[in-house]
Tab-separated table of C-alpha atoms and ligand atoms in Angstrom:
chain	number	residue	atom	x	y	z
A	20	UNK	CA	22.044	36.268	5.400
A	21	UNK	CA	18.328	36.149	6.515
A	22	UNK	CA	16.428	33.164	4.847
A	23	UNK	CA	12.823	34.488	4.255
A	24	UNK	CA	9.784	32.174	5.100
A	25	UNK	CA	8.761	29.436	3.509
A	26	UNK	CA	8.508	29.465	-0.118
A	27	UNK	CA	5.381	27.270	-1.831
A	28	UNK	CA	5.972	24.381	-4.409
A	29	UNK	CA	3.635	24.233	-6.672
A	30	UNK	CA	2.004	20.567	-6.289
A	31	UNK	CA	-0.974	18.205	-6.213
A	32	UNK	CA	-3.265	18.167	-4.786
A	33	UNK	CA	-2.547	21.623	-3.307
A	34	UNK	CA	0.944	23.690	-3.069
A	35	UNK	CA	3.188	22.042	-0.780
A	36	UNK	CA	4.342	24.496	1.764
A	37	UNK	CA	7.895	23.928	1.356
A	38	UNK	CA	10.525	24.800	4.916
A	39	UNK	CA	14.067	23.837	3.162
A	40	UNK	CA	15.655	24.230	6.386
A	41	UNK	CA	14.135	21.143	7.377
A	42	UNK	CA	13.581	19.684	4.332
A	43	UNK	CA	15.927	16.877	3.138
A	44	UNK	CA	16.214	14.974	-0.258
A	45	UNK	CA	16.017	11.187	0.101
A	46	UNK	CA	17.505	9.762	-2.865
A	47	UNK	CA	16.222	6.457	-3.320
A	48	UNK	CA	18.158	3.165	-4.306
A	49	UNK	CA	20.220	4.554	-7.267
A	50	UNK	CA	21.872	1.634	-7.758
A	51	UNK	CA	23.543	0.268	-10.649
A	52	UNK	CA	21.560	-3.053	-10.130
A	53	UNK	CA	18.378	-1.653	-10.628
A	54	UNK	CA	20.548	0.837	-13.536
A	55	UNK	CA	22.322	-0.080	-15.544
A	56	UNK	CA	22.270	-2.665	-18.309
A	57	UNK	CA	23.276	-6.112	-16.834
A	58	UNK	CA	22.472	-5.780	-13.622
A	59	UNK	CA	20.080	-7.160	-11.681
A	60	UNK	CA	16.511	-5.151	-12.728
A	61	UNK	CA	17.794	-6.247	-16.314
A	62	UNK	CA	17.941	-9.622	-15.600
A	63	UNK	CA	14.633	-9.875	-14.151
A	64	UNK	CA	13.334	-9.273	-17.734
A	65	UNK	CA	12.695	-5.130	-17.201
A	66	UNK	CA	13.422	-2.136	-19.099
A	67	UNK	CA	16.117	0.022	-17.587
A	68	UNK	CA	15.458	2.809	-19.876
A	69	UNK	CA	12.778	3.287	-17.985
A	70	UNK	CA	14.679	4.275	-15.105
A	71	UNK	CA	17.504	6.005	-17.164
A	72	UNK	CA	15.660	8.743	-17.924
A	73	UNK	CA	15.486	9.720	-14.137
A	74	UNK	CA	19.219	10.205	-13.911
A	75	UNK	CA	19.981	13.581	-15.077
A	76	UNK	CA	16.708	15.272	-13.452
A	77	UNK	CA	18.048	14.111	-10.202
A	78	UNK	CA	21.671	15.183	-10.987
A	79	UNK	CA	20.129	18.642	-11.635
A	80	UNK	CA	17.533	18.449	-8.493
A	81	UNK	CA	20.709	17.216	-6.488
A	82	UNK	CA	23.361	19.914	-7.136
A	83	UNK	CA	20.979	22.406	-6.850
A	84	UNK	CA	19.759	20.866	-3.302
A	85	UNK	CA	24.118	21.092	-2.590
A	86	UNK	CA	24.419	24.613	-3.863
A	87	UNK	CA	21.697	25.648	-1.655
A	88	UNK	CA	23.315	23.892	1.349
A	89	UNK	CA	20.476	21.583	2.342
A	90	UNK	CA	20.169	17.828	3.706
A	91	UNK	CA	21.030	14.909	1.312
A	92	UNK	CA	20.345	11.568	2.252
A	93	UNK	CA	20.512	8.120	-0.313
A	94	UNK	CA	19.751	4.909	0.309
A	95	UNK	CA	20.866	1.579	-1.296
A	96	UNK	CA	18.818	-1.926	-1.334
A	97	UNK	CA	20.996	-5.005	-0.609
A	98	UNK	CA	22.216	-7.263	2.307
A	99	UNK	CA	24.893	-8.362	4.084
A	100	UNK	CA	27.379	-10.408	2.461
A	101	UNK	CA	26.232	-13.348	4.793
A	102	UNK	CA	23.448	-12.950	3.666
A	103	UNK	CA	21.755	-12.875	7.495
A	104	UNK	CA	19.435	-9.877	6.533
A	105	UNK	CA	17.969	-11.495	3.685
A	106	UNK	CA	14.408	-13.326	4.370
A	107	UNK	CA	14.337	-16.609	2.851
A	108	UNK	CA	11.010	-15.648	1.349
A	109	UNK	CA	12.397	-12.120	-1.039
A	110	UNK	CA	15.104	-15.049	-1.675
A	111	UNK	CA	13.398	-17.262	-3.483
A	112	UNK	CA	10.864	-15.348	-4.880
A	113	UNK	CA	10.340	-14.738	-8.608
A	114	UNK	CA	11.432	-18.222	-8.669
A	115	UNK	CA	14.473	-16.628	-11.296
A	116	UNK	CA	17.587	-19.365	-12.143
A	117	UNK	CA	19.654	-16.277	-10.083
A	118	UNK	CA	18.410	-14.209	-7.053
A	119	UNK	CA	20.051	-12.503	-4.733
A	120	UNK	CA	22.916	-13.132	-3.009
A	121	UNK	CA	24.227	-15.051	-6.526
A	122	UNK	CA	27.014	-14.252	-8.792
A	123	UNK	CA	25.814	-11.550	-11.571
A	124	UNK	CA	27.884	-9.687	-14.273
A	125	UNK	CA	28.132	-6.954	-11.403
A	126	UNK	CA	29.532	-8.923	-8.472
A	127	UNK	CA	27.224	-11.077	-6.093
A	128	UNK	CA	23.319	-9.212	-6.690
A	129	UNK	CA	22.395	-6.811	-4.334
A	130	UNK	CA	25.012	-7.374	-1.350
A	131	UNK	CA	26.639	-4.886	0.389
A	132	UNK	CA	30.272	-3.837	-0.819
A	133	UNK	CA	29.941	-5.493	-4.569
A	134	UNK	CA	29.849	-3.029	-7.226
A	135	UNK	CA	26.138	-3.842	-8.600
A	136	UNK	CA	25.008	-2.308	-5.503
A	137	UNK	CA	27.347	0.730	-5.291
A	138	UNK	CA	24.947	3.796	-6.276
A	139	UNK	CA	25.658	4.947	-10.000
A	140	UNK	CA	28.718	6.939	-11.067
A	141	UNK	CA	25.877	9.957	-11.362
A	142	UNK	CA	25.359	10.067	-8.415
A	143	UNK	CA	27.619	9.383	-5.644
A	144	UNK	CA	27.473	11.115	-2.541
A	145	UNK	CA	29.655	12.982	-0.726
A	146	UNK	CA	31.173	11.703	2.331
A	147	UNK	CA	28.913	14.288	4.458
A	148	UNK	CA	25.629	12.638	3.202
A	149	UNK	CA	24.668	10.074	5.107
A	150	UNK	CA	23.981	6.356	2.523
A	151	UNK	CA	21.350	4.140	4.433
A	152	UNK	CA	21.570	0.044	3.512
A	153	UNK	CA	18.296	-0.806	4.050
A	154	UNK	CA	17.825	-4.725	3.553
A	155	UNK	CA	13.772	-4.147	2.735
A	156	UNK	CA	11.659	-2.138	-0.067
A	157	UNK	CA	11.019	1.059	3.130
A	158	UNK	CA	13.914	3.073	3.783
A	159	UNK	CA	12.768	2.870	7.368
A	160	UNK	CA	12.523	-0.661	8.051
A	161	UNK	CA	15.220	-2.129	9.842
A	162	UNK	CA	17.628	1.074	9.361
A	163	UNK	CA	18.775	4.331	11.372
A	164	UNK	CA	17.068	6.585	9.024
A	165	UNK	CA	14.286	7.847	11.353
A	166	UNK	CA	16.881	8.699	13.943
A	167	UNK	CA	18.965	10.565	11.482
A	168	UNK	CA	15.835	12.576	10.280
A	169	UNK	CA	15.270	13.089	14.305
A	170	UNK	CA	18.237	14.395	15.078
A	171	UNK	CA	18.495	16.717	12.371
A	172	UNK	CA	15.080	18.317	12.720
A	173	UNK	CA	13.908	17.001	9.328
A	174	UNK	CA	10.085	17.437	9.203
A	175	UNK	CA	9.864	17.165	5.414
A	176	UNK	CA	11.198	14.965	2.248
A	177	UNK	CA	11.441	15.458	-1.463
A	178	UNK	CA	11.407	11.478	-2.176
A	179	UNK	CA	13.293	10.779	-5.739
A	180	UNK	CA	14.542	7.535	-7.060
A	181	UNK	CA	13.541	4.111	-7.711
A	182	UNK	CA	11.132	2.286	-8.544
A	183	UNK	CA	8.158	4.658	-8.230
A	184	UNK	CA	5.610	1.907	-7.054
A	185	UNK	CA	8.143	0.154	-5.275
A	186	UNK	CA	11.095	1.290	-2.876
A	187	UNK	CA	9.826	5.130	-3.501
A	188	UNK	CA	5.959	4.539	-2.433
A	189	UNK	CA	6.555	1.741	0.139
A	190	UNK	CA	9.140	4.934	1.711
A	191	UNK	CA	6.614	7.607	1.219
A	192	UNK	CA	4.115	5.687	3.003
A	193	UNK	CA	6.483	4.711	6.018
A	194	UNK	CA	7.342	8.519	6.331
A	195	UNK	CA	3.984	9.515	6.350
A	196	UNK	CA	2.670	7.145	9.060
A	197	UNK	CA	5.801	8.359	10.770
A	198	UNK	CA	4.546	12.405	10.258
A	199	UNK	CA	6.973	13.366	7.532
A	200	UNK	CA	5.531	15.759	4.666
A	201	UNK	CA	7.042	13.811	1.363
A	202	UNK	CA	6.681	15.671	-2.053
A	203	UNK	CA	7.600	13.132	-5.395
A	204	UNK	CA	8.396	15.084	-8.266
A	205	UNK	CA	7.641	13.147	-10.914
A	206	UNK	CA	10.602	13.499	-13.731
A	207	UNK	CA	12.817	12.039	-10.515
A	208	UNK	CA	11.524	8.868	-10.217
A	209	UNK	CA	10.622	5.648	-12.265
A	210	UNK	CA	9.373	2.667	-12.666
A	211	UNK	CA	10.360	-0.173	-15.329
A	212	UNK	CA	6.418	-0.387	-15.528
A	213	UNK	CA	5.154	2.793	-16.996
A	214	UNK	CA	1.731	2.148	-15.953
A	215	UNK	CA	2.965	1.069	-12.332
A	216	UNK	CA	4.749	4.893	-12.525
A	217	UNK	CA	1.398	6.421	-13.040
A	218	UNK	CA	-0.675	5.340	-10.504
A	219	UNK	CA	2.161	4.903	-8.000
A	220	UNK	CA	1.854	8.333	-8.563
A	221	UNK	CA	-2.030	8.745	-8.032
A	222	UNK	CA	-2.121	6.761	-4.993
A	223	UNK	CA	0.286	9.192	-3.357
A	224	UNK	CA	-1.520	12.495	-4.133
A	225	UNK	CA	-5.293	10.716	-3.910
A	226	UNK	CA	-7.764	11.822	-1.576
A	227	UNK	CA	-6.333	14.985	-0.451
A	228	UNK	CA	-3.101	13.916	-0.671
A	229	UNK	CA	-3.530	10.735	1.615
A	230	UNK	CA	0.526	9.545	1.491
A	231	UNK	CA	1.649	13.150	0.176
A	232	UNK	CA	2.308	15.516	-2.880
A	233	UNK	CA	3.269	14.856	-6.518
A	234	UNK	CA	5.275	17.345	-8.274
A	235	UNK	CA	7.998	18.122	-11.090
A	236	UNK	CA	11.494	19.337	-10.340
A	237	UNK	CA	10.884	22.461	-12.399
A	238	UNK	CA	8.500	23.823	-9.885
A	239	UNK	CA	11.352	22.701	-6.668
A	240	UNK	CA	13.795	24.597	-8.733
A	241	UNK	CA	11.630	28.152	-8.989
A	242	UNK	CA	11.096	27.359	-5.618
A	243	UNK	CA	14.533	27.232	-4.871
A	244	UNK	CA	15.184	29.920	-7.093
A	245	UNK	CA	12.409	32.191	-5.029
A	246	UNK	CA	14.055	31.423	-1.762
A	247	UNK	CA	17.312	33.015	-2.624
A	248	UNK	CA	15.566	36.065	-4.149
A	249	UNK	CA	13.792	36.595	-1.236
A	250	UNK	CA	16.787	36.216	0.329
A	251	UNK	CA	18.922	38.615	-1.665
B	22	TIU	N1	14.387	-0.101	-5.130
B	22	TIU	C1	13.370	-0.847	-5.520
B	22	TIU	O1	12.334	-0.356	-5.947
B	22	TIU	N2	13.566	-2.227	-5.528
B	22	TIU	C2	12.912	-3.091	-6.330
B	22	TIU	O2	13.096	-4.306	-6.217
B	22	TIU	N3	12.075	-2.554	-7.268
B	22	TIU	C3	11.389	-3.206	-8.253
B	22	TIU	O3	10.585	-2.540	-8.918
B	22	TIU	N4	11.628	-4.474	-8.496
């Protein structure tokens, strides 16, 4: 089968000029910590509503990404059960009676291997799609994910997950400085802030698009949809 050339996504602040070949999804930090009732982002006083409503738009996004054969890669926030990757400073700040590395009502908070940290049952991967622990907020600090994207030819992300202004922007900025195209669609990722959501949304596609594009996952889909028209 001949895959035509590249479809557009419609976008802000222009189309995004969309290669799937060498475009992967990063799934970011869909974790039942930051999930699901209980868990950590709950305990910290937030709304996890907020980020509930992202979960079936990226189950959609996702097993259409599958279907059309493409790169999937999630991460997870968390450290290791020592604890070594863990600066003192993200410890202790918030100043909360627990933090991380405690006992919560989903094993010890964010550590590697306890079941608060596991991704939710929505969205697990499958064992071909590679899960990056990254111990920081950047999904390229202190990980292998740039050398995965290297290796693979990966020259462009659609960046979903959680939190918008957090883990999601501080990853769309890293890729960009590090010459990845990232495109957000909007529906796919929150905040527990709504307000935070919209302008970590603004600063993205501000200026010309200074860290990238800002989209929905309806206009990825006709994309995706246009692709296998084309190549019909
Ligand atoms: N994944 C991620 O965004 N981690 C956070 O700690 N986010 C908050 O908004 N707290």
């Amino acid at each position: 089968m001949i895959i035509s050339a590249a479809p557009t996504i419609e976008a802000e602040p222009y189309d995004f000029d969309f290669h799937p070949a060498t475009c992967a999804l990063l799934i970011i930090d869909m974790q039942r910590d930051f999930l699901e009732p209980g868990g950590f982002g709950e305990m910290l006083g937030n709304d996890v509503s907020q980020l509930r409503r992202t979960i079936a738009p990226n189950q959609r996004l996702l097993a259409a990404w599958r279907a059309a054969g493409l790169h999937v890669i999630h991460t997870r926030e968390g450290h290791r059960p020592d604890l070594a990757c863990l600066p003192p400073a993200k410890r202790i700040r918030g100043r909360a009676p627990k933090t991380i590395g405690d006992p919560g009502p989903m094993g010890r908070i964010l550590v590697r291997g306890q079941s608060g940290h596991d991704l939710i049952p929505e969205l697990q991967p499958l064992p071909e799609e590679p899960v990056i622990d990254k111990p920081g907020k950047g999904a390229f600090f202190a990980t292998d994910l740039h050398a995965i994207l290297q290796n693979r030819g990966i020259t462009q992300m659609i960046v979903t997950g959680v939190t918008t202004e957090v883990c999601v922007n501080t990853t769309v900025r890293e890729a960009n400085d590090r010459g990845y195209d990232c495109l957000v669609p909007e529906d796919c990722v929150g905040s527990y802030f709504p307000e935070f959501h919209d302008m970590g949304l603004r600063m993205i596609k501000a200026q010309g698009g200074i860290f990238g594009w800002v989209s929905h996952s309806d206009k990825i889909h006709a994309a995706l949809g246009r692709r296998l028209e084309a190549a019909a």
